[in-house]
Amino acid sequence: MDDLIIDSHVHVYPPLAKMLDTPLEYLPWGKTELTDLMLMGHEGVQEVKSKLKPLLFPGLNKVHQLTEKARLLPERLVPIADKLQGITGIYGVLLEGQIEDLQQQMETNSISYSVVIAHPPITSNEYVLQLSQKYHNIIPVVNVPKCSRAVDKLQHYIEMGAKALKIHAASDGLDAFDQHYLDLLEVANEHKLPVIIHTGCLYIKPLYRAPHMGHAEHFESWFKNYPDTNFILAHMNIHYPQVAIDLCREYANLYTDVSWQPASSIAHAVNTLGAERIMFGTDWPIVGNNMQVGLERIQQLVDKKAIMQEDARQVKALTAADVFSIDIV
Ligand SMILES: [Zn+2]
């Protein structure tokens, strides 16, 4: 238990052949041959990537340092920094991003479990649930797009083993009072399913259809109306972590993860809220080498005595193990 590490915020991208699984059926030259060919190509790409990674990681570590500093810019320049951040983030996805990369990075960084979050249509809920059946160290989280059968779908995913619901209003372009979210919250509440909310306003249209819906304060009515549901403010509201910390202080059912936060904000959050409200998370593979960078930030804080060793242990694993009810084996 002592050296257990859980990354509470991870994305995985299926190989192209899998992403295109359904449309391929309609192609005249047949699905199997083309899929096989693409999967062979995938293996080749994986091999090239593993050679490139050690060469490119030092540069990506610098990008992490830059993204931490975006918030110090004058307000009018932040959207430009966000766009650059969006572009540089893609390198990590190209360089890592697939399940083989994730397993390798988890092993290298001694991470026992990763909470893998779906993002349809790119990463489908079914794909994430399949991964969790194949790998015991993958904790699946679903994200249900607006549709007439959303409630049934969420119920089905819970039966299939989903451990949390993700809501990304900035990406969906919906507001917090949209009936779709209210319906999903009812189901989550009934099943005691934790809800991860994307927080952090990033001006990266068209990827985020409503960037301002990243602001954590938009969801306050949810925290009030569902006191028995645990909510995780993902990324600690990015540029404005104090807003996330203040909300966590006000509502006992709130937690936050440390992805996209510099060491100073992590220390402030731990010392203000207590480590049992904070969880390690990296948003791997966006940017690249996130797991090592994230763990180093926490270690630095322990070395400088800015947080205690027990707090680091709590943040690195115990908070997430508790909130997501992870059966440690
Ligand atoms: Zn994410």
PDB file of N, CA, C and O in Angstrom, residues 7 9-13 49 53 57 64 92-93 95-106 109 111 114-117 235 259-260 281-292:
ATOM      1  N   ASP A   7      -2.981   7.099 -11.073  1.00  0.00           N
ATOM      2  CA  ASP A   7      -3.150   8.296 -11.897  1.00  0.00           C
ATOM      3  C   ASP A   7      -4.653   8.435 -12.156  1.00  0.00           C
ATOM      4  O   ASP A   7      -5.252   7.601 -12.833  1.00  0.00           O
ATOM      5  N   HIS A   9      -6.385  10.628 -13.847  1.00  0.00           N
ATOM      6  CA  HIS A   9      -6.897  11.304 -15.059  1.00  0.00           C
ATOM      7  C   HIS A   9      -6.029  10.961 -16.273  1.00  0.00           C
ATOM      8  O   HIS A   9      -4.973  11.555 -16.483  1.00  0.00           O
ATOM      9  N   VAL A  10      -6.499   9.998 -17.047  1.00  0.00           N
ATOM     10  CA  VAL A  10      -5.717   9.491 -18.186  1.00  0.00           C
ATOM     11  C   VAL A  10      -6.644   9.323 -19.395  1.00  0.00           C
ATOM     12  O   VAL A  10      -7.828   9.018 -19.239  1.00  0.00           O
ATOM     13  N   HIS A  11      -6.126   9.558 -20.585  1.00  0.00           N
ATOM     14  CA  HIS A  11      -6.867   9.277 -21.821  1.00  0.00           C
ATOM     15  C   HIS A  11      -6.076   8.270 -22.644  1.00  0.00           C
ATOM     16  O   HIS A  11      -4.840   8.288 -22.622  1.00  0.00           O
ATOM     17  N   VAL A  12      -6.796   7.423 -23.378  1.00  0.00           N
ATOM     18  CA  VAL A  12      -6.135   6.472 -24.273  1.00  0.00           C
ATOM     19  C   VAL A  12      -6.810   6.594 -25.632  1.00  0.00           C
ATOM     20  O   VAL A  12      -8.038   6.739 -25.700  1.00  0.00           O
ATOM     21  N   TYR A  13      -6.012   6.578 -26.683  1.00  0.00           N
ATOM     22  CA  TYR A  13      -6.575   6.691 -28.030  1.00  0.00           C
ATOM     23  C   TYR A  13      -6.441   5.346 -28.741  1.00  0.00           C
ATOM     24  O   TYR A  13      -5.354   4.777 -28.779  1.00  0.00           O
ATOM     25  N   LYS A  49       7.905   4.921 -32.449  1.00  0.00           N
ATOM     26  CA  LYS A  49       7.614   5.805 -31.316  1.00  0.00           C
ATOM     27  C   LYS A  49       8.503   5.479 -30.124  1.00  0.00           C
ATOM     28  O   LYS A  49       9.009   6.380 -29.451  1.00  0.00           O
ATOM     29  N   LYS A  53      10.777   8.397 -28.308  1.00  0.00           N
ATOM     30  CA  LYS A  53      10.396   8.922 -26.999  1.00  0.00           C
ATOM     31  C   LYS A  53      11.561   9.454 -26.178  1.00  0.00           C
ATOM     32  O   LYS A  53      11.530  10.607 -25.751  1.00  0.00           O
ATOM     33  N   PHE A  57      11.479  13.436 -25.023  1.00  0.00           N
ATOM     34  CA  PHE A  57      10.964  13.734 -23.684  1.00  0.00           C
ATOM     35  C   PHE A  57      11.598  14.969 -23.034  1.00  0.00           C
ATOM     36  O   PHE A  57      10.883  15.775 -22.440  1.00  0.00           O
ATOM     37  N   HIS A  64       5.980  21.416 -20.507  1.00  0.00           N
ATOM     38  CA  HIS A  64       5.221  21.378 -19.245  1.00  0.00           C
ATOM     39  C   HIS A  64       5.520  22.618 -18.415  1.00  0.00           C
ATOM     40  O   HIS A  64       4.623  23.205 -17.814  1.00  0.00           O
ATOM     41  N   GLY A  92       2.407  14.856 -27.542  1.00  0.00           N
ATOM     42  CA  GLY A  92       2.316  13.754 -26.588  1.00  0.00           C
ATOM     43  C   GLY A  92       1.362  12.679 -27.066  1.00  0.00           C
ATOM     44  O   GLY A  92       1.615  11.490 -26.907  1.00  0.00           O
ATOM     45  N   VAL A  93       0.245  13.119 -27.661  1.00  0.00           N
ATOM     46  CA  VAL A  93      -0.759  12.161 -28.131  1.00  0.00           C
ATOM     47  C   VAL A  93      -0.166  11.307 -29.262  1.00  0.00           C
ATOM     48  O   VAL A  93      -0.382  10.099 -29.319  1.00  0.00           O
ATOM     49  N   LEU A  95       3.068  10.768 -29.786  1.00  0.00           N
ATOM     50  CA  LEU A  95       4.235  10.047 -29.299  1.00  0.00           C
ATOM     51  C   LEU A  95       3.853   8.917 -28.338  1.00  0.00           C
ATOM     52  O   LEU A  95       4.499   7.885 -28.285  1.00  0.00           O
ATOM     53  N   GLU A  96       2.798   9.178 -27.532  1.00  0.00           N
ATOM     54  CA  GLU A  96       2.321   8.148 -26.597  1.00  0.00           C
ATOM     55  C   GLU A  96       0.884   7.841 -27.022  1.00  0.00           C
ATOM     56  O   GLU A  96       0.621   7.635 -28.178  1.00  0.00           O
ATOM     57  N   GLY A  97      -0.045   7.834 -26.111  1.00  0.00           N
ATOM     58  CA  GLY A  97      -1.462   7.838 -26.475  1.00  0.00           C
ATOM     59  C   GLY A  97      -2.153   6.503 -26.615  1.00  0.00           C
ATOM     60  O   GLY A  97      -3.367   6.427 -26.470  1.00  0.00           O
ATOM     61  N   GLN A  98      -1.414   5.421 -26.920  1.00  0.00           N
ATOM     62  CA  GLN A  98      -2.107   4.147 -27.103  1.00  0.00           C
ATOM     63  C   GLN A  98      -1.918   3.243 -25.870  1.00  0.00           C
ATOM     64  O   GLN A  98      -1.070   3.514 -25.038  1.00  0.00           O
ATOM     65  N   ILE A  99      -2.720   2.211 -25.789  1.00  0.00           N
ATOM     66  CA  ILE A  99      -2.725   1.366 -24.588  1.00  0.00           C
ATOM     67  C   ILE A  99      -1.346   0.745 -24.326  1.00  0.00           C
ATOM     68  O   ILE A  99      -0.915   0.655 -23.173  1.00  0.00           O
ATOM     69  N   GLU A 100      -0.611   0.387 -25.394  1.00  0.00           N
ATOM     70  CA  GLU A 100       0.729  -0.182 -25.193  1.00  0.00           C
ATOM     71  C   GLU A 100       1.645   0.851 -24.543  1.00  0.00           C
ATOM     72  O   GLU A 100       2.442   0.538 -23.664  1.00  0.00           O
ATOM     73  N   ASP A 101       1.520   2.130 -25.005  1.00  0.00           N
ATOM     74  CA  ASP A 101       2.331   3.207 -24.433  1.00  0.00           C
ATOM     75  C   ASP A 101       1.971   3.413 -22.963  1.00  0.00           C
ATOM     76  O   ASP A 101       2.829   3.638 -22.117  1.00  0.00           O
ATOM     77  N   LEU A 102       0.658   3.356 -22.692  1.00  0.00           N
ATOM     78  CA  LEU A 102       0.207   3.587 -21.318  1.00  0.00           C
ATOM     79  C   LEU A 102       0.776   2.522 -20.383  1.00  0.00           C
ATOM     80  O   LEU A 102       1.320   2.847 -19.317  1.00  0.00           O
ATOM     81  N   GLN A 103       0.670   1.259 -20.796  1.00  0.00           N
ATOM     82  CA  GLN A 103       1.175   0.184 -19.934  1.00  0.00           C
ATOM     83  C   GLN A 103       2.673   0.363 -19.699  1.00  0.00           C
ATOM     84  O   GLN A 103       3.168   0.157 -18.589  1.00  0.00           O
ATOM     85  N   GLN A 104       3.386   0.779 -20.741  1.00  0.00           N
ATOM     86  CA  GLN A 104       4.831   0.962 -20.613  1.00  0.00           C
ATOM     87  C   GLN A 104       5.156   2.133 -19.670  1.00  0.00           C
ATOM     88  O   GLN A 104       6.011   2.026 -18.798  1.00  0.00           O
ATOM     89  N   GLN A 105       4.417   3.240 -19.836  1.00  0.00           N
ATOM     90  CA  GLN A 105       4.648   4.402 -18.964  1.00  0.00           C
ATOM     91  C   GLN A 105       4.277   4.108 -17.505  1.00  0.00           C
ATOM     92  O   GLN A 105       4.934   4.574 -16.585  1.00  0.00           O
ATOM     93  N   MET A 106       3.221   3.331 -17.320  1.00  0.00           N
ATOM     94  CA  MET A 106       2.820   2.974 -15.958  1.00  0.00           C
ATOM     95  C   MET A 106       3.906   2.135 -15.299  1.00  0.00           C
ATOM     96  O   MET A 106       4.242   2.325 -14.135  1.00  0.00           O
ATOM     97  N   ASN A 109       7.009   4.280 -14.465  1.00  0.00           N
ATOM     98  CA  ASN A 109       6.800   5.218 -13.343  1.00  0.00           C
ATOM     99  C   ASN A 109       6.163   4.558 -12.119  1.00  0.00           C
ATOM    100  O   ASN A 109       5.714   5.255 -11.210  1.00  0.00           O
ATOM    101  N   ILE A 111       3.315   3.107 -11.641  1.00  0.00           N
ATOM    102  CA  ILE A 111       1.915   3.468 -11.402  1.00  0.00           C
ATOM    103  C   ILE A 111       1.072   2.194 -11.429  1.00  0.00           C
ATOM    104  O   ILE A 111       1.119   1.425 -12.385  1.00  0.00           O
ATOM    105  N   SER A 114      -4.529   3.248 -13.543  1.00  0.00           N
ATOM    106  CA  SER A 114      -4.854   4.482 -14.252  1.00  0.00           C
ATOM    107  C   SER A 114      -6.359   4.572 -14.432  1.00  0.00           C
ATOM    108  O   SER A 114      -6.996   3.590 -14.840  1.00  0.00           O
ATOM    109  N   VAL A 115      -6.900   5.736 -14.120  1.00  0.00           N
ATOM    110  CA  VAL A 115      -8.316   5.992 -14.338  1.00  0.00           C
ATOM    111  C   VAL A 115      -8.429   6.528 -15.769  1.00  0.00           C
ATOM    112  O   VAL A 115      -7.971   7.633 -16.061  1.00  0.00           O
ATOM    113  N   VAL A 116      -8.968   5.699 -16.666  1.00  0.00           N
ATOM    114  CA  VAL A 116      -8.988   6.046 -18.103  1.00  0.00           C
ATOM    115  C   VAL A 116     -10.372   6.570 -18.488  1.00  0.00           C
ATOM    116  O   VAL A 116     -11.386   5.910 -18.282  1.00  0.00           O
ATOM    117  N   ILE A 117     -10.369   7.778 -19.039  1.00  0.00           N
ATOM    118  CA  ILE A 117     -11.614   8.505 -19.302  1.00  0.00           C
ATOM    119  C   ILE A 117     -11.944   8.486 -20.789  1.00  0.00           C
ATOM    120  O   ILE A 117     -11.128   8.884 -21.622  1.00  0.00           O
ATOM    121  N   HIS A 235      -8.299  18.928 -13.117  1.00  0.00           N
ATOM    122  CA  HIS A 235      -7.289  19.958 -13.453  1.00  0.00           C
ATOM    123  C   HIS A 235      -7.297  21.174 -12.508  1.00  0.00           C
ATOM    124  O   HIS A 235      -6.662  22.192 -12.809  1.00  0.00           O
ATOM    125  N   SER A 259      -3.522  17.689 -12.090  1.00  0.00           N
ATOM    126  CA  SER A 259      -2.998  17.843 -13.445  1.00  0.00           C
ATOM    127  C   SER A 259      -3.021  19.308 -13.876  1.00  0.00           C
ATOM    128  O   SER A 259      -3.906  20.061 -13.466  1.00  0.00           O
ATOM    129  N   TRP A 260      -2.045  19.698 -14.662  1.00  0.00           N
ATOM    130  CA  TRP A 260      -1.865  21.064 -15.180  1.00  0.00           C
ATOM    131  C   TRP A 260      -1.500  22.071 -14.100  1.00  0.00           C
ATOM    132  O   TRP A 260      -1.486  23.271 -14.351  1.00  0.00           O
ATOM    133  N   GLY A 281      -3.153  13.229 -10.657  1.00  0.00           N
ATOM    134  CA  GLY A 281      -3.724  13.018 -11.994  1.00  0.00           C
ATOM    135  C   GLY A 281      -2.823  13.737 -12.974  1.00  0.00           C
ATOM    136  O   GLY A 281      -2.169  14.727 -12.598  1.00  0.00           O
ATOM    137  N   THR A 282      -2.748  13.244 -14.218  1.00  0.00           N
ATOM    138  CA  THR A 282      -1.753  13.826 -15.129  1.00  0.00           C
ATOM    139  C   THR A 282      -2.310  14.296 -16.473  1.00  0.00           C
ATOM    140  O   THR A 282      -1.639  15.022 -17.181  1.00  0.00           O
ATOM    141  N   ASP A 283      -3.529  13.847 -16.832  1.00  0.00           N
ATOM    142  CA  ASP A 283      -4.059  14.113 -18.179  1.00  0.00           C
ATOM    143  C   ASP A 283      -3.144  13.509 -19.254  1.00  0.00           C
ATOM    144  O   ASP A 283      -3.095  14.006 -20.374  1.00  0.00           O
ATOM    145  N   TRP A 284      -2.414  12.434 -18.893  1.00  0.00           N
ATOM    146  CA  TRP A 284      -1.602  11.693 -19.866  1.00  0.00           C
ATOM    147  C   TRP A 284      -2.480  11.340 -21.060  1.00  0.00           C
ATOM    148  O   TRP A 284      -3.632  10.989 -20.850  1.00  0.00           O
ATOM    149  N   PRO A 285      -2.031  11.387 -22.283  1.00  0.00           N
ATOM    150  CA  PRO A 285      -0.686  11.693 -22.770  1.00  0.00           C
ATOM    151  C   PRO A 285      -0.577  13.142 -23.294  1.00  0.00           C
ATOM    152  O   PRO A 285       0.318  13.421 -24.079  1.00  0.00           O
ATOM    153  N   ILE A 286      -1.508  14.017 -22.895  1.00  0.00           N
ATOM    154  CA  ILE A 286      -1.512  15.365 -23.484  1.00  0.00           C
ATOM    155  C   ILE A 286      -0.301  16.153 -22.972  1.00  0.00           C
ATOM    156  O   ILE A 286      -0.134  16.317 -21.773  1.00  0.00           O
ATOM    157  N   VAL A 287       0.526  16.558 -23.862  1.00  0.00           N
ATOM    158  CA  VAL A 287       1.866  17.157 -23.763  1.00  0.00           C
ATOM    159  C   VAL A 287       2.944  16.078 -23.913  1.00  0.00           C
ATOM    160  O   VAL A 287       3.751  16.144 -24.817  1.00  0.00           O
ATOM    161  N   GLY A 288       2.934  15.044 -23.043  1.00  0.00           N
ATOM    162  CA  GLY A 288       3.946  13.977 -23.163  1.00  0.00           C
ATOM    163  C   GLY A 288       4.767  13.839 -21.898  1.00  0.00           C
ATOM    164  O   GLY A 288       5.055  14.832 -21.228  1.00  0.00           O
ATOM    165  N   ASN A 289       5.141  12.608 -21.566  1.00  0.00           N
ATOM    166  CA  ASN A 289       5.916  12.292 -20.365  1.00  0.00           C
ATOM    167  C   ASN A 289       5.253  12.828 -19.088  1.00  0.00           C
ATOM    168  O   ASN A 289       5.931  13.174 -18.121  1.00  0.00           O
ATOM    169  N   ASN A 290       3.932  12.895 -19.081  1.00  0.00           N
ATOM    170  CA  ASN A 290       3.201  13.511 -17.965  1.00  0.00           C
ATOM    171  C   ASN A 290       3.413  12.814 -16.631  1.00  0.00           C
ATOM    172  O   ASN A 290       3.433  13.467 -15.591  1.00  0.00           O
ATOM    173  N   MET A 291       3.525  11.480 -16.661  1.00  0.00           N
ATOM    174  CA  MET A 291       3.565  10.755 -15.392  1.00  0.00           C
ATOM    175  C   MET A 291       4.842  11.086 -14.628  1.00  0.00           C
ATOM    176  O   MET A 291       4.816  11.389 -13.439  1.00  0.00           O
ATOM    177  N   GLN A 292       5.966  11.065 -15.347  1.00  0.00           N
ATOM    178  CA  GLN A 292       7.235  11.390 -14.688  1.00  0.00           C
ATOM    179  C   GLN A 292       7.227  12.839 -14.188  1.00  0.00           C
ATOM    180  O   GLN A 292       7.580  13.112 -13.039  1.00  0.00           O
TER     181      GLN A 292
END
